[in-house]
Short mmCIF file of C-alpha atoms in Angstrom, two decimals:
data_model
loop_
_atom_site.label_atom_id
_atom_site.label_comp_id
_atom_site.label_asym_id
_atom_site.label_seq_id
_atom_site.Cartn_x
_atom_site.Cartn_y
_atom_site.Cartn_z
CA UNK U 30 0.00 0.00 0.00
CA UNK U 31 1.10 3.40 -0.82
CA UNK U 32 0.75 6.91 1.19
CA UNK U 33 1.61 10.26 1.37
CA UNK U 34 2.43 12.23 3.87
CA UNK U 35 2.13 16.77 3.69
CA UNK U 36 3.63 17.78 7.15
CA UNK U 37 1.82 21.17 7.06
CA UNK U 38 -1.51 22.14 6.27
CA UNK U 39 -0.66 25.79 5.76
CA UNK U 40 2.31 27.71 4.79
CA UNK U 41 2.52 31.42 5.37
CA UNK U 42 5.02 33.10 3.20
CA UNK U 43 5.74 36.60 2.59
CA UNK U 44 5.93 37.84 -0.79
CA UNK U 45 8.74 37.30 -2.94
CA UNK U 46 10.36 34.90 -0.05
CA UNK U 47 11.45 31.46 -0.90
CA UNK U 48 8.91 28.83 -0.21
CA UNK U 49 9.26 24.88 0.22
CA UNK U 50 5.89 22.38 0.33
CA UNK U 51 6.91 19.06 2.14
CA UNK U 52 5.77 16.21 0.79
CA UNK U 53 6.60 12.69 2.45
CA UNK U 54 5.72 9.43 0.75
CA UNK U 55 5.85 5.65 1.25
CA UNK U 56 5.44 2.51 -1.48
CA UNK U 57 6.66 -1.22 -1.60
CA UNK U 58 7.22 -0.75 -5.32
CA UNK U 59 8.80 2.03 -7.43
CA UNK U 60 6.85 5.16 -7.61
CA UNK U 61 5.73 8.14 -9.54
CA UNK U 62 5.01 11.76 -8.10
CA UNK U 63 2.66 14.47 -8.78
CA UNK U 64 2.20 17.48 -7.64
CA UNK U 65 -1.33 19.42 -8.35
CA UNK U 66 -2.47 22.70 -7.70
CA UNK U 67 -6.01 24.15 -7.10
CA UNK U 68 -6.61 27.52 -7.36
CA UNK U 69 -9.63 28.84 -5.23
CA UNK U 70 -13.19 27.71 -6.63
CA UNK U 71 -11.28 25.38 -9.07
CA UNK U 72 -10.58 21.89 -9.71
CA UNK U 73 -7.00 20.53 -9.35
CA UNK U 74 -4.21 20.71 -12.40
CA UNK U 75 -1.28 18.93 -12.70
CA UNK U 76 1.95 21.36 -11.93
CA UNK U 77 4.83 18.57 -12.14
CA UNK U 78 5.74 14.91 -11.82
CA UNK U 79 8.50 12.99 -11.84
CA UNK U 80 8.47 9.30 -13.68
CA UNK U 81 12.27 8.62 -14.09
CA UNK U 82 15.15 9.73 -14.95
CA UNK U 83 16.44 13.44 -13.48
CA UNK U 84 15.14 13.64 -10.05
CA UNK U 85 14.92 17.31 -10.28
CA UNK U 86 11.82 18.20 -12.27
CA UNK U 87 10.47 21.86 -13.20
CA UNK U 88 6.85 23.83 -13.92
CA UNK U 89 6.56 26.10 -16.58
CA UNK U 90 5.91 28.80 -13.72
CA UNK U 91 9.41 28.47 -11.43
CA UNK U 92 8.16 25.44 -9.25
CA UNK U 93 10.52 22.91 -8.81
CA UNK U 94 10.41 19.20 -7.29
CA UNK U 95 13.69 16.92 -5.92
CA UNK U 96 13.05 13.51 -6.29
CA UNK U 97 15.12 11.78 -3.02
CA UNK U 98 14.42 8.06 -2.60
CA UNK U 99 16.89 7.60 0.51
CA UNK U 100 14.28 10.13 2.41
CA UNK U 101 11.60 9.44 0.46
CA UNK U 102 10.44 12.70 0.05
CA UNK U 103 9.25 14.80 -3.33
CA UNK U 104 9.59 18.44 -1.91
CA UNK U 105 8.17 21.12 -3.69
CA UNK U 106 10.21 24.52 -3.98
CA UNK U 107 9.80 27.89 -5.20
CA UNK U 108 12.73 30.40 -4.90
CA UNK U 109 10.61 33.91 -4.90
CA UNK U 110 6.30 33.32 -4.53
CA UNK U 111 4.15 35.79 -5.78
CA UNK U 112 0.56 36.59 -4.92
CA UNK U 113 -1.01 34.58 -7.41
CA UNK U 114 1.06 31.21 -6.23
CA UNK U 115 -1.56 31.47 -3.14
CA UNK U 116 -3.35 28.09 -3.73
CA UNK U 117 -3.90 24.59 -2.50
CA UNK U 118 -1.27 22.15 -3.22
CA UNK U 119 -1.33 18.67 -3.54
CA UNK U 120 0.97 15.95 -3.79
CA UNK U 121 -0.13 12.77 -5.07
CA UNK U 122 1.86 8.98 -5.64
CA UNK U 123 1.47 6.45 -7.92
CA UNK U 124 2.77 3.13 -7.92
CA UNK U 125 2.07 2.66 -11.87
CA UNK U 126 -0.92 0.56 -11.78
CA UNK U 127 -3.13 3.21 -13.42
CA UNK U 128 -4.80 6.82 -12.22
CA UNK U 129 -6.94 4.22 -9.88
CA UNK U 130 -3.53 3.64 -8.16
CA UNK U 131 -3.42 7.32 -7.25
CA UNK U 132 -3.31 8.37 -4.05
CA UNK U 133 -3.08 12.12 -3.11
CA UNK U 134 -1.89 13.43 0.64
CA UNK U 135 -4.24 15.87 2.43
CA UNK U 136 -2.73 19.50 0.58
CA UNK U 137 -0.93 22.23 1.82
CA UNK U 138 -2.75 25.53 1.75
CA UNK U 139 -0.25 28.29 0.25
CA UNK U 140 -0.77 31.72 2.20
CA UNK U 141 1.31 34.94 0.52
CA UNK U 142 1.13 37.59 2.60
CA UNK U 143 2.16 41.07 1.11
CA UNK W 6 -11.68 24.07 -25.29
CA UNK W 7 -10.89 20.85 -23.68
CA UNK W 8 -12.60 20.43 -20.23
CA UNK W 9 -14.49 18.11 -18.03
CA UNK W 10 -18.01 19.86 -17.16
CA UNK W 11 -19.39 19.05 -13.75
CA UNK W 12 -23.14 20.45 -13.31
CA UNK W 13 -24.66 21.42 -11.20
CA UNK W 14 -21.90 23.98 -9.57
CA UNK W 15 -23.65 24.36 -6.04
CA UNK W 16 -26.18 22.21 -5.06
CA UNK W 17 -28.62 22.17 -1.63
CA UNK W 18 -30.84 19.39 -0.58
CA UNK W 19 -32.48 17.32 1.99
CA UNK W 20 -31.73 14.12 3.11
CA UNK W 21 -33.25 11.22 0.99
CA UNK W 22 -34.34 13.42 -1.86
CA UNK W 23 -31.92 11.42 -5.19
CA UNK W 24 -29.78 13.45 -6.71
CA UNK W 25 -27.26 13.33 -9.56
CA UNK W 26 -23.96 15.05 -10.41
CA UNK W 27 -23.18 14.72 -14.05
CA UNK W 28 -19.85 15.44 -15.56
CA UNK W 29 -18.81 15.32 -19.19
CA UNK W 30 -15.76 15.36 -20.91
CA UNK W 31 -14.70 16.19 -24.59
CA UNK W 32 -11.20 14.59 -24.83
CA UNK W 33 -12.19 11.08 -25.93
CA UNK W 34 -10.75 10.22 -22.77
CA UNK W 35 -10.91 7.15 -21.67
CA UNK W 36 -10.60 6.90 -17.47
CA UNK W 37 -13.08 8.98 -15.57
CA UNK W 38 -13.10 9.46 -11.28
CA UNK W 39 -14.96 10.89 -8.90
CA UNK W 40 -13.57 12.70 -5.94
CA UNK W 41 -14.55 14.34 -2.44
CA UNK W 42 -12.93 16.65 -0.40
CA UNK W 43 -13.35 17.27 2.21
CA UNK W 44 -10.83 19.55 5.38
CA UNK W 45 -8.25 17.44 6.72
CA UNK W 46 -8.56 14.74 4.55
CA UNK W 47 -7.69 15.60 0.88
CA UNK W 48 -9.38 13.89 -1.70
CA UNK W 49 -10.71 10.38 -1.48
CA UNK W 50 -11.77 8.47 -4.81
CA UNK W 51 -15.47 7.34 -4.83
CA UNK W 52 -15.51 5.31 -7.85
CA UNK W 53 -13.77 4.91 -11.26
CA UNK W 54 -13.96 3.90 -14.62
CA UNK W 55 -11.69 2.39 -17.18
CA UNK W 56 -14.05 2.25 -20.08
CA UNK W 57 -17.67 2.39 -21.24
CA UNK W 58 -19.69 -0.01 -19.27
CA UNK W 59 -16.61 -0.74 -16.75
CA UNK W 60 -16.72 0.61 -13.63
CA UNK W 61 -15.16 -0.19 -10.09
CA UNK W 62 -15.23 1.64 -6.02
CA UNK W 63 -12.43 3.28 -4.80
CA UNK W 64 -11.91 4.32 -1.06
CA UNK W 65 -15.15 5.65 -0.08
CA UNK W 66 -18.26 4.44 -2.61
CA UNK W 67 -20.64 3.91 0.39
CA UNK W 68 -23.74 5.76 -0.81
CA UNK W 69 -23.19 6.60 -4.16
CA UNK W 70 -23.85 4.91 -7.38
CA UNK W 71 -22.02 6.00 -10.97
CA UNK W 72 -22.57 4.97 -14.66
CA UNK W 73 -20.88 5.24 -18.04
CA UNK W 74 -23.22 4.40 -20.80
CA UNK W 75 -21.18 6.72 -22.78
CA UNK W 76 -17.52 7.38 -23.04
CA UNK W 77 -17.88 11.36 -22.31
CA UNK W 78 -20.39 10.79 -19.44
CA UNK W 79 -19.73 9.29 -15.64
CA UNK W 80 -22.92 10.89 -13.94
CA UNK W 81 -22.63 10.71 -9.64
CA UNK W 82 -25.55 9.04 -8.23
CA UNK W 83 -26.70 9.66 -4.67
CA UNK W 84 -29.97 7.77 -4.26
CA UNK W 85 -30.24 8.72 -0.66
CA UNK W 86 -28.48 11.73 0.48
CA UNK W 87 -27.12 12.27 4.33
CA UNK W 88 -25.85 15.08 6.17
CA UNK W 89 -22.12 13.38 6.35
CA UNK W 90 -22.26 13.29 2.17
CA UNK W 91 -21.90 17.26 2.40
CA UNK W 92 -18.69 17.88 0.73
CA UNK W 93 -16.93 19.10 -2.73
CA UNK W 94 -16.80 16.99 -5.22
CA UNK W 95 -14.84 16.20 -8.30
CA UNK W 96 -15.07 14.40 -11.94
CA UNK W 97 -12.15 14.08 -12.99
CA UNK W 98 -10.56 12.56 -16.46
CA UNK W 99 -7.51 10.76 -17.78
CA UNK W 100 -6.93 9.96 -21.54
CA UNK W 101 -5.89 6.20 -20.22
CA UNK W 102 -5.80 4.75 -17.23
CA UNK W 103 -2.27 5.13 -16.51
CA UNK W 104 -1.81 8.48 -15.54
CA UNK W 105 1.67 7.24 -14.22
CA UNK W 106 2.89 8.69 -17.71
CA UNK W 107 1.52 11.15 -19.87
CA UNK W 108 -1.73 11.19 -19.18
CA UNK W 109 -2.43 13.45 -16.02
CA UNK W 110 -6.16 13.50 -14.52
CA UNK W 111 -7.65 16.73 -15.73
CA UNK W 112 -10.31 17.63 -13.16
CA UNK W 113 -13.67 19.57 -13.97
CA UNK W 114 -14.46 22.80 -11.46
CA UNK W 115 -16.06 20.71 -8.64
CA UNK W 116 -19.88 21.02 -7.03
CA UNK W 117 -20.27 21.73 -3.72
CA UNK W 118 -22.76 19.68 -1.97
CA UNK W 119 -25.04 19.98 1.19
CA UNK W 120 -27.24 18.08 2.24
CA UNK W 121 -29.56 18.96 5.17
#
């Protein structure tokens, strides 16, 4: 069986401070990591994931993931947040047996404060 | 545009009155999932589909009852509603069912349930 694990429920960052989402995970079996993102009164979208190969993975708008399999962990970083970045995160595990093998942790609501 | 569709967006009823959440999708996708979320918990999977006319539960499908007659539909079913079914839910769609690789879920706006 597979989990995840978000150690905080909230994260209160100033603007244009550097921000990291933790994001703890356990599987039997080789994994693959998601990270989603749902702004307010939206549904979730897909921000990164790592499947193989370089375990440091980007988004398109200066997100970044490190893949660590000694620590298990898929930690989600941003060096500067903006107002817009507030959001719910989630990040979500997959142990390749399909999108019903999917199992997301509980989110981490993204607070920038001015 | 491609999108899933959940209707209705808000929805407020009493308990025992049926109900049902549809959600369409125009990607020819093939997997389709319903979510809740709720505080504290995330989302759980209700039920999911891998195909037209194949359909299985996921982690919490006590109460709830889905369909796919259709590949673009996977209505919600509730054909009893309680209080504790109050929550936000989600359709959500995959163009296989191994969103492992590139296929991510792409999830319609969500409807926010209560049930009195």
């Amino acid at each position: 069986a597979q989990s995840v694990t978000q150690l905080d429920s909230q994260v209160p960052v100033f603007e244009e401070a550097p921000v990291e989402l933790r994001c703890n995970y356990s599987s039997s079996v080789s994994v693959y990591l998601f990270w989603y993102v749902q702004y307010p009164n939206q549904g979730l979208q897909l921000l990164l994931k790592y499947l193989s190969g370089s375990t440091l993975v980007e988004s398109i708008n200066g997100f970044e993931a490190e893949f660590n399999k000694s620590q298990t962990s898929f930690h989600l970083r941003k060096p500067s947040v903006h107002i817009s970045d507030t959001a719910e995160y989630f990040c979500a595990v997959s142990d390749g047996g399909g999108a019903d093998g999917l199992t997301f942790g509980k989110g981490t609501h993204l607070i920038i404060q001015p | 545009e491609a999108q899933v569709t959940q209707n209705p967006r808000y929805l407020i009823t009493v308990t025992g009155k049926k109900l049902t959440v549809t959600c369409s999708q125009n990607m020819n996708h093939e997997y389709m999932s319903w979510y809740r979320q709720d505080p504290g918990l995330g989302l759980r999977q209700i039920y999911y589909s891998m195909n037209v006319e194949v359909t299985d539960k996921g982690d919490v499908p006590e109460g709830y009852k889905v369909s796919r007659k259709e590949k673009r539909n996977f209505p919600l079913i509730l054909e009893s509603p309680s209080p504790n079914q109050t929550s936000l839910y989600f359709c959500a769609s995959s163009l296989l069912a191994l969103s492992s690789y590139n296929s991510p879920l792409h999830f319609g706006n969500g409807t926010r349930l209560t049930v009195t």
